[in-house]
PDB file of C-alpha atoms in Angstrom:
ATOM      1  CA  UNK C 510     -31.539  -4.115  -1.813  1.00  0.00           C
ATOM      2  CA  UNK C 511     -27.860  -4.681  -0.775  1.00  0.00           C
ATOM      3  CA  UNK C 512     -25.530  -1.704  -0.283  1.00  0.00           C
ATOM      4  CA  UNK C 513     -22.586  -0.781   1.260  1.00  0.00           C
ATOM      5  CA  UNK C 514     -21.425   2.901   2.203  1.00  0.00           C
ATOM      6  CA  UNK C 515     -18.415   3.699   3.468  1.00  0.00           C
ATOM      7  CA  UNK C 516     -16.794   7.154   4.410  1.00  0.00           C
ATOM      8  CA  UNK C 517     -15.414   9.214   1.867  1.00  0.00           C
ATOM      9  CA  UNK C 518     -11.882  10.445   1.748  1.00  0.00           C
ATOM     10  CA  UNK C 519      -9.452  11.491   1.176  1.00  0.00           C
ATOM     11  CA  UNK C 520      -8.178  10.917   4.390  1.00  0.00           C
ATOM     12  CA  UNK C 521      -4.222  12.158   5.021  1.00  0.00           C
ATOM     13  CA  UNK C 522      -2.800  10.923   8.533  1.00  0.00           C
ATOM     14  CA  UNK C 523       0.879  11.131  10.161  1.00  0.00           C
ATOM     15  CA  UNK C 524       2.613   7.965  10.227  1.00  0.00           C
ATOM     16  CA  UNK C 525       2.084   5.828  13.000  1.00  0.00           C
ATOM     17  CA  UNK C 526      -1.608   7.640  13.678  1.00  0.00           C
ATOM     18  CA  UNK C 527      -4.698   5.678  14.593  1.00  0.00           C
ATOM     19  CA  UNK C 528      -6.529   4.923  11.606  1.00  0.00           C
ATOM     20  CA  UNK C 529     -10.503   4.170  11.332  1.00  0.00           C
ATOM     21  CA  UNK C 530     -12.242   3.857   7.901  1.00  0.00           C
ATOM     22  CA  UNK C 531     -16.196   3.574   8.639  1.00  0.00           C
ATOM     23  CA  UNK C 532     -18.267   1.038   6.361  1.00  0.00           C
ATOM     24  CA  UNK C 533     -21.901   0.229   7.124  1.00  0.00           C
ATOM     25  CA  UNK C 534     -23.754  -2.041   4.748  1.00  0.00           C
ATOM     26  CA  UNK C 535     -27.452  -3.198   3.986  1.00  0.00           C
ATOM     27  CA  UNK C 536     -28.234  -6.182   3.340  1.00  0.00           C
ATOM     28  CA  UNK C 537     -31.313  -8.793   3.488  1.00  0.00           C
ATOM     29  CA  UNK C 538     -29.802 -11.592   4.811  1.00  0.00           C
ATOM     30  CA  UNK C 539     -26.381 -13.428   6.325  1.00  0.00           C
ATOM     31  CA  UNK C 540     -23.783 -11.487   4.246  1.00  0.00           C
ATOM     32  CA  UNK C 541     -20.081 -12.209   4.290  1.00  0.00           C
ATOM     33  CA  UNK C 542     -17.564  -8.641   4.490  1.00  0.00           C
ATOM     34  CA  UNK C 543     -14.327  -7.743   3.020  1.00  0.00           C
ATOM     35  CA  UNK C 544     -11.712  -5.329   2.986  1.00  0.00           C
ATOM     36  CA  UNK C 545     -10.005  -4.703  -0.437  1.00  0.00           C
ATOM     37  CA  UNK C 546      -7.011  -2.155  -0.618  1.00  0.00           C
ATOM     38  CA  UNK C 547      -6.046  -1.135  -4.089  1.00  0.00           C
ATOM     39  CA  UNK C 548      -2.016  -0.172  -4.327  1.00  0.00           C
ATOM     40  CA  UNK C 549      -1.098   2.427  -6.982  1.00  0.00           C
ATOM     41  CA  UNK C 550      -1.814   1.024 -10.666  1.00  0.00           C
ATOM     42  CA  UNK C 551      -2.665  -2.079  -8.999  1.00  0.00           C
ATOM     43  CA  UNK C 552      -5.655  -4.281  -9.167  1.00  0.00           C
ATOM     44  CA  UNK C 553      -8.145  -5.141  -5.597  1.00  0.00           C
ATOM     45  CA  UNK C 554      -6.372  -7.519  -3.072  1.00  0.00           C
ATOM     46  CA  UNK C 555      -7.946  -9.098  -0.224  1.00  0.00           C
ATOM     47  CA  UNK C 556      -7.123  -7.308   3.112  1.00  0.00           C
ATOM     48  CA  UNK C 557      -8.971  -9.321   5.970  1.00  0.00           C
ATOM     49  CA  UNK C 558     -12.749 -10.626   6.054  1.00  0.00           C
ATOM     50  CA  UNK C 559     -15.649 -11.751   8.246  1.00  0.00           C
ATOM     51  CA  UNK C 560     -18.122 -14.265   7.407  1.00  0.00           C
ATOM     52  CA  UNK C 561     -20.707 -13.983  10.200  1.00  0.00           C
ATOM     53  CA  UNK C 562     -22.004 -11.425  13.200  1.00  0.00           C
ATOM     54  CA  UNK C 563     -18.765 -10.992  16.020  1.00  0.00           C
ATOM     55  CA  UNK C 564     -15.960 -12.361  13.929  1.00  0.00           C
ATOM     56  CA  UNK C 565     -13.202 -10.436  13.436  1.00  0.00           C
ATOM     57  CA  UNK C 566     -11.102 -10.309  10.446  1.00  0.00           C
ATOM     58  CA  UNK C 567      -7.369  -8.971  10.836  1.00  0.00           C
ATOM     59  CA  UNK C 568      -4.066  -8.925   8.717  1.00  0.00           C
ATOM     60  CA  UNK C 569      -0.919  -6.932   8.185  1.00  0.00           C
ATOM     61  CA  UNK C 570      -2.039  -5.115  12.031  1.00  0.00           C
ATOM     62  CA  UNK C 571      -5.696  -3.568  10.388  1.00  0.00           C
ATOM     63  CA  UNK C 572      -8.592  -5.086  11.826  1.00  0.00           C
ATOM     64  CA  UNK C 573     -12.593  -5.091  11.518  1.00  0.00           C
ATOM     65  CA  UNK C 574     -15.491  -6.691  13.409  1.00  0.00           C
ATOM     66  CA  UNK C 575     -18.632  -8.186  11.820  1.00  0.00           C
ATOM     67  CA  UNK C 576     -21.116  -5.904  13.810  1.00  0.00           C
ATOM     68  CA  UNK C 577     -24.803  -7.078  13.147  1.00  0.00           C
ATOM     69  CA  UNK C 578     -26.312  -5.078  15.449  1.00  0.00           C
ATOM     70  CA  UNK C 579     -25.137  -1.298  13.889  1.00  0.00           C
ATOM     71  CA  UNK C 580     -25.000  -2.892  10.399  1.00  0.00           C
ATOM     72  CA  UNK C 581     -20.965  -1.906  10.238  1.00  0.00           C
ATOM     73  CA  UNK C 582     -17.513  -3.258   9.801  1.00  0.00           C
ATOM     74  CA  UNK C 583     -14.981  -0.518  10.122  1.00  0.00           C
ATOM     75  CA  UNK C 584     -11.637  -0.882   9.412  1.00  0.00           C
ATOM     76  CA  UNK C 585      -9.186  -0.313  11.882  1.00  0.00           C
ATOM     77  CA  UNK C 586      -5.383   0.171  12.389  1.00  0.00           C
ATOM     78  CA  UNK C 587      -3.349   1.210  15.316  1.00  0.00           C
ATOM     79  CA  UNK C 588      -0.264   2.625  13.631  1.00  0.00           C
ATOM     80  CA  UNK C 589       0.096   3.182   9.682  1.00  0.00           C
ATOM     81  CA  UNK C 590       3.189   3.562   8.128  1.00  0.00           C
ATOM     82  CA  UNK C 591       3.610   5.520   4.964  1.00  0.00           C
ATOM     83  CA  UNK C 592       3.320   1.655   3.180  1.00  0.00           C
ATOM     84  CA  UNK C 593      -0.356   1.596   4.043  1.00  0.00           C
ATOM     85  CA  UNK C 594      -1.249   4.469   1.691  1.00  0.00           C
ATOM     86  CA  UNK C 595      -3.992   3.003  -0.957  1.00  0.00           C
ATOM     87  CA  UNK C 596      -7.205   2.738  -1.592  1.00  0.00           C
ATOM     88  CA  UNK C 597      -9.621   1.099   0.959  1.00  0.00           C
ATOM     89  CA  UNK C 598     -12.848  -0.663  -0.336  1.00  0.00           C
ATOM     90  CA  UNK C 599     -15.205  -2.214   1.830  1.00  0.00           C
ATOM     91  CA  UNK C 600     -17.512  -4.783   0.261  1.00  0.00           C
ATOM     92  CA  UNK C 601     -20.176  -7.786   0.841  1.00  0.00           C
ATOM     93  CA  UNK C 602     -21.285 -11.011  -0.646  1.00  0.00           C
ATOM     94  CA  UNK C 603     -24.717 -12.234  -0.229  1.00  0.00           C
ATOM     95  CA  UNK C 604     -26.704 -15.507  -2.278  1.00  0.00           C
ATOM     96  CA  UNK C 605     -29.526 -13.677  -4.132  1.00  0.00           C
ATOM     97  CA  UNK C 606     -31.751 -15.996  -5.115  1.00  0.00           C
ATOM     98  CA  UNK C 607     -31.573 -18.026  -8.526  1.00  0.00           C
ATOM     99  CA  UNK C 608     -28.391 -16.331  -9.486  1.00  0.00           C
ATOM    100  CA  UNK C 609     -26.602 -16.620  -6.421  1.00  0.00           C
ATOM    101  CA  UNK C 610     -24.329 -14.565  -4.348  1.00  0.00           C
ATOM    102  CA  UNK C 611     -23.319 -11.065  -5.486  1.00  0.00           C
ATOM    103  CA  UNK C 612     -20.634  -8.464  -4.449  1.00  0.00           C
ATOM    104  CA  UNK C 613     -21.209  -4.972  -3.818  1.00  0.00           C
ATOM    105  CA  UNK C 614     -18.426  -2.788  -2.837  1.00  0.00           C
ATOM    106  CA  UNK C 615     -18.413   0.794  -1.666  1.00  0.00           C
ATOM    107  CA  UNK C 616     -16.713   3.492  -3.544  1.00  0.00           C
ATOM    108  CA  UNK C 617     -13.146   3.290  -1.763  1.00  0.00           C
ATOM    109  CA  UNK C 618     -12.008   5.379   0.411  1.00  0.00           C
ATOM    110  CA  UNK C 619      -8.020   7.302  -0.435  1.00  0.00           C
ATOM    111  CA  UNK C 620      -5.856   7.088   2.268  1.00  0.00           C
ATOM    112  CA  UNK C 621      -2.279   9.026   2.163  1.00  0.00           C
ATOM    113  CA  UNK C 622       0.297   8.409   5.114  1.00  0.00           C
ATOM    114  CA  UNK C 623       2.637  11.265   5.698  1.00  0.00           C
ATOM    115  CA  UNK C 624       6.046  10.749   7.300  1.00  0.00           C
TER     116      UNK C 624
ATOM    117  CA  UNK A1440       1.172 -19.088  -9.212  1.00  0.00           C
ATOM    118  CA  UNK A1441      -3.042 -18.772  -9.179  1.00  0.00           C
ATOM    119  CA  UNK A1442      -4.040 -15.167 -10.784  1.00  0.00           C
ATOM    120  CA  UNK A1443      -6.326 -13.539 -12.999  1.00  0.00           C
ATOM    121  CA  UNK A1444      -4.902 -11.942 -16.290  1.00  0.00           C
ATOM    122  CA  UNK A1445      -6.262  -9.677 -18.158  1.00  0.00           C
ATOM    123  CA  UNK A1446      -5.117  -7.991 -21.743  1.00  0.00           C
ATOM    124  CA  UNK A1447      -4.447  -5.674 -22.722  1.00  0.00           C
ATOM    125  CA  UNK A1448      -3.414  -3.941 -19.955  1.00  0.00           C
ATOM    126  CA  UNK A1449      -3.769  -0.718 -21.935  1.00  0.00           C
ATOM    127  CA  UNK A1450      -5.913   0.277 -24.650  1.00  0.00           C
ATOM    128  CA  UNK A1451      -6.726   3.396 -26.699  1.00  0.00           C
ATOM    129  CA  UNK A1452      -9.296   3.270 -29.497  1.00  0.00           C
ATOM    130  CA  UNK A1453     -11.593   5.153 -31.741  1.00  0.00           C
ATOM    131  CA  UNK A1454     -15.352   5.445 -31.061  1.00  0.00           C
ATOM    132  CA  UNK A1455     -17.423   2.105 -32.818  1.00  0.00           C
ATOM    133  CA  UNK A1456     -14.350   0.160 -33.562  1.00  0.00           C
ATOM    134  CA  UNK A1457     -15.050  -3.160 -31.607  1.00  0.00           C
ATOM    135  CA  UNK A1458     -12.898  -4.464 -29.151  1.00  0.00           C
ATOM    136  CA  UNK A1459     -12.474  -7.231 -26.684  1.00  0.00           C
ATOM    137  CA  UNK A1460     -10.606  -7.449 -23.273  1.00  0.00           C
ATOM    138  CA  UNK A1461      -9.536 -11.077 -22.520  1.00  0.00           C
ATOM    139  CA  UNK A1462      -9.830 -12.066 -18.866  1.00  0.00           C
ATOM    140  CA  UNK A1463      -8.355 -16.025 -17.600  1.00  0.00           C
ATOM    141  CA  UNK A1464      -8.108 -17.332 -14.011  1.00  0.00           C
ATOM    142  CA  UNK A1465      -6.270 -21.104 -13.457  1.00  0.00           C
ATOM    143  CA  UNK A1466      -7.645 -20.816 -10.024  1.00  0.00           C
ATOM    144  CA  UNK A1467     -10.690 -23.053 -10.901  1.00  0.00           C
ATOM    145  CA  UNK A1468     -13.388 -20.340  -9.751  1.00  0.00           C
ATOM    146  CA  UNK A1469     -17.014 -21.096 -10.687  1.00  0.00           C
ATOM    147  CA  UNK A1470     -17.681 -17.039 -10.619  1.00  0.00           C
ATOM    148  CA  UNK A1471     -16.505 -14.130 -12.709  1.00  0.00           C
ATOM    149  CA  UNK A1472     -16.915 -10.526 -12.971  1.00  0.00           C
ATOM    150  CA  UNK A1473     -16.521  -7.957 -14.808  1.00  0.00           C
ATOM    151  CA  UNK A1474     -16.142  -4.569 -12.915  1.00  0.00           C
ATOM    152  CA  UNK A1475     -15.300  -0.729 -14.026  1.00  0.00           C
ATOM    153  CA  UNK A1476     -13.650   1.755 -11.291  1.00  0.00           C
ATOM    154  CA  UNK A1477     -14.590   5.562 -11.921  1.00  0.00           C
ATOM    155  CA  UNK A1478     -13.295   8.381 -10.286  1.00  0.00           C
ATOM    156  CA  UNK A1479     -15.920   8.984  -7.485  1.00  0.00           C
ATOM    157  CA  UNK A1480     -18.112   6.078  -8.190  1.00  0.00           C
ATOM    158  CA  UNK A1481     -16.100   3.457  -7.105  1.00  0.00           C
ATOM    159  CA  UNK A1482     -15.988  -0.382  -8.545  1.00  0.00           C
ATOM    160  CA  UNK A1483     -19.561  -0.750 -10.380  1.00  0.00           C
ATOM    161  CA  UNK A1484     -20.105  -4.469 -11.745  1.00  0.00           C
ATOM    162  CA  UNK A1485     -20.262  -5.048 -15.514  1.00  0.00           C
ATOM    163  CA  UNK A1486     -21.645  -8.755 -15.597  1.00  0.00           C
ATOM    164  CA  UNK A1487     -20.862 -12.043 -14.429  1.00  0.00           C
ATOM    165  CA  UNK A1488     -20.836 -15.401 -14.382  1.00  0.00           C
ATOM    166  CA  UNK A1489     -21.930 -18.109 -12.284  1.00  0.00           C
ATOM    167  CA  UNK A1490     -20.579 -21.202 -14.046  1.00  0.00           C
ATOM    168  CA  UNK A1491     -19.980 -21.841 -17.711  1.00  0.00           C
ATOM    169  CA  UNK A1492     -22.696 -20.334 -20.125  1.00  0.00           C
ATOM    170  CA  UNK A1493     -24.250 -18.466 -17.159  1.00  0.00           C
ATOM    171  CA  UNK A1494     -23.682 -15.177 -17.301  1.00  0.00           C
ATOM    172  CA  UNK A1495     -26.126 -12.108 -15.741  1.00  0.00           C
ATOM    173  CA  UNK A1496     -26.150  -8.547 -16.216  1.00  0.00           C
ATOM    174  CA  UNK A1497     -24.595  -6.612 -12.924  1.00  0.00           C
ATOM    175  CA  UNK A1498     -25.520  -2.880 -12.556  1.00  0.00           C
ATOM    176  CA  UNK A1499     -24.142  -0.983 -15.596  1.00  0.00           C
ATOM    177  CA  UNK A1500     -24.205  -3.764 -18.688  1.00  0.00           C
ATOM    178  CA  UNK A1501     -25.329  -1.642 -21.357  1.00  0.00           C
ATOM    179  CA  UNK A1502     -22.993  -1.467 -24.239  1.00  0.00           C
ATOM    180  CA  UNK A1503     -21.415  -4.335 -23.054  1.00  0.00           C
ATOM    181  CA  UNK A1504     -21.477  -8.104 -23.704  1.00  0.00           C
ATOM    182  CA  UNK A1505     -19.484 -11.042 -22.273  1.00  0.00           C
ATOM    183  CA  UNK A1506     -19.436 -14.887 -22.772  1.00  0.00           C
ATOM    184  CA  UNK A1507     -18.347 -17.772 -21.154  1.00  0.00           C
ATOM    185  CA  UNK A1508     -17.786 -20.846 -23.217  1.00  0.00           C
ATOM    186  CA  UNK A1509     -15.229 -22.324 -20.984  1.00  0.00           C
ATOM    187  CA  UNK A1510     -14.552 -22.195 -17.232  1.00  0.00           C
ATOM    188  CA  UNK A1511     -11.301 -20.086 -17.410  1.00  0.00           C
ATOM    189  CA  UNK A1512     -11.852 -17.406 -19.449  1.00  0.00           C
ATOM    190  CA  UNK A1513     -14.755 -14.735 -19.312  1.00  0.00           C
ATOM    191  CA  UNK A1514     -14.263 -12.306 -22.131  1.00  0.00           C
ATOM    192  CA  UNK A1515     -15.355  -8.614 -22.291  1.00  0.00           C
ATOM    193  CA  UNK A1516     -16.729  -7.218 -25.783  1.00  0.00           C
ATOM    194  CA  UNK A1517     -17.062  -3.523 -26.597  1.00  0.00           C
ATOM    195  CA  UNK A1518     -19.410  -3.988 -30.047  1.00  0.00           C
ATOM    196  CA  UNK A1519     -19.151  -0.115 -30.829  1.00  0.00           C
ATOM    197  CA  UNK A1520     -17.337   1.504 -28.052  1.00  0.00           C
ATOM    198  CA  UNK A1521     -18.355   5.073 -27.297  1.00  0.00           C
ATOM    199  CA  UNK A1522     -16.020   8.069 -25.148  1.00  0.00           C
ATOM    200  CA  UNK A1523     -18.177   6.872 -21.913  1.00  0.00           C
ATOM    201  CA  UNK A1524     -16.857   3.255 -21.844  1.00  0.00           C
ATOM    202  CA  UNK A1525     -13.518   5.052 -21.436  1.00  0.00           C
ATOM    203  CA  UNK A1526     -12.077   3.923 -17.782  1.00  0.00           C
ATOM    204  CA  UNK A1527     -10.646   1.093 -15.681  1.00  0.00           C
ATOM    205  CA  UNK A1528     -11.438  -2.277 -16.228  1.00  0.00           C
ATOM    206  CA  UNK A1529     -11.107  -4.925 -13.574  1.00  0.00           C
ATOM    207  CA  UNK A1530     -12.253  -8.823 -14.326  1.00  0.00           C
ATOM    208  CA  UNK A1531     -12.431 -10.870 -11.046  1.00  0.00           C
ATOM    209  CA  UNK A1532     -12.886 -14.348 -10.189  1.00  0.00           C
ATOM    210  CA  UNK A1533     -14.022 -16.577  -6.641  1.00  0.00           C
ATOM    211  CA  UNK A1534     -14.981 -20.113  -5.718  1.00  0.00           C
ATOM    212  CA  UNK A1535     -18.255 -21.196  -4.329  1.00  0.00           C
ATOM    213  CA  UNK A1536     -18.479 -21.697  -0.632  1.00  0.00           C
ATOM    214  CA  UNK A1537     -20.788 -22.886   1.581  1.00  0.00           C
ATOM    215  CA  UNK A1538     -23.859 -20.664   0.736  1.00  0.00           C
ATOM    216  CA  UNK A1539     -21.433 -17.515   0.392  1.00  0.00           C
ATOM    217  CA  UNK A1540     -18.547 -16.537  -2.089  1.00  0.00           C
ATOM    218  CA  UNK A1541     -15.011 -16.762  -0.954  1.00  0.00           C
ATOM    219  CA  UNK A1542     -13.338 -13.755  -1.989  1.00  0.00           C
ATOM    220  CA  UNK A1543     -12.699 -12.654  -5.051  1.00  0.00           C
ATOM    221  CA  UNK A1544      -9.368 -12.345  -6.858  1.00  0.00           C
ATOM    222  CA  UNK A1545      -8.856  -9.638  -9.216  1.00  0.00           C
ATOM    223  CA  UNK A1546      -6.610  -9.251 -12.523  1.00  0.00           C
ATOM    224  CA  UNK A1547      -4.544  -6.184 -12.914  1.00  0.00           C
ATOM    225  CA  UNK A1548      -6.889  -4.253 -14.569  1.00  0.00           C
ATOM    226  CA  UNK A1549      -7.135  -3.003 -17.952  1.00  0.00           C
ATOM    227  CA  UNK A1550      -7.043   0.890 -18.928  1.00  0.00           C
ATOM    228  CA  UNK A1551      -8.899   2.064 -21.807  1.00  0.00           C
ATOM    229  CA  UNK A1552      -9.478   4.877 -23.610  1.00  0.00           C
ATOM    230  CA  UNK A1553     -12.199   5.708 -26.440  1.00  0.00           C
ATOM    231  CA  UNK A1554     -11.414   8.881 -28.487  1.00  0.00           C
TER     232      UNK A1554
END
């Protein structure tokens, strides 16, 4: 079935660090992949997302790149600031069937920006 | 403004006193979800809802039921709540694309405790 695993935090960088946040996924067919960051006592937003192999998906300076080939669509910033700190969720949508598409998300990774 | 609102935002409650979380979206969406965030297991899905009396059980539906008599609203009902119910409650909505789901918006969430 469909899955997605991503790397498990927490992770605690300097600001203005290189940031990477690995997600691979599983999935049977053409899936569409999302970034979600969760603020403190905040619901999901939408950070960036790809809908098929090669595109990349990129907002407020993260990006990530559909990779069909190793299954994975890390997340990837060049600088945080102490602003970025959250909760990072990686997640796909695929059409099952009869009942249609479904989401599955991986179980967030905590990231804390020191200044 | 388009959103997803959910209440109450914060609930405590005795074990087996029914209860229902209200979820609306003015955004239109065809889907909704039902999702609950744990420490360490990240967002698990509830149920949800293709279209209007659709609705289909996601990975953790027991002790749970939902309905969906009109498009907007997808309501979550706790018939005899028990002290492992207690945790974060997200509802989320998303239009139908072309063979794939758009994203999905989420509502603030909804806290709730069962003593």
């Amino acid at each position: 079935g469909n899955s997605v695993t991503q790397m498990e935090g927490p992770v605690t960088l300097s600001e203005e660090a290189f940031l990477t946040i690995n997600c691979t996924y599983t999935a049977t067919g053409y899936p569409s992949l999302f970034w979600y960051v969760q603020y403190p006592g905040e619901g999901l937003q939408l950070l960036l997302k790809a809908t098929k192999a090669d595109d990349k998906g990129s907002n407020k300076g993260f990006e990530a790149t559909y990779r069909k080939e190793t299954t994975s669509f890390h997340l990837e910033k060049g600088s945080v600031q102490v602003s970025d700190s959250a909760v990072y969720f990686c997640a796909l949508s695929e059409v099952e069937g009869r009942t249609g598409n479904q989401f599955y998300f991986g179980t967030g990774t905590s990231l804390t920006v020191i200044p | 403004e388009a959103q997803v609102t959910q209440n109450p935002r914060y609930l405590i409650t005795v074990t087996g006193k029914k209860l229902t979380v209200t979820c609306s979206q003015n955004m239109n969406h065809e889907y909704m979800s039902w999702y609950r965030q744990d420490p360490g297991l990240g967002l698990r899905q509830i149920y949800y809802s293709m279209n209007v009396e659709v609705t289909d059980k996601g990975d953790v539906p027991e002790g749970y039921k939902v309905s969906r008599k009109e498009k907007r609203n997808f309501p979550l009902i706790l018939e005899s709540p028990s002290p492992n119910q207690t945790s974060l409650y997200f509802c989320a909505s998303s239009l139908l694309g072309r063979g794939s789901f758009e994203e999905q918006y989420f509502g603030p969430g909804t806290r709730l405790t069962v003593t």
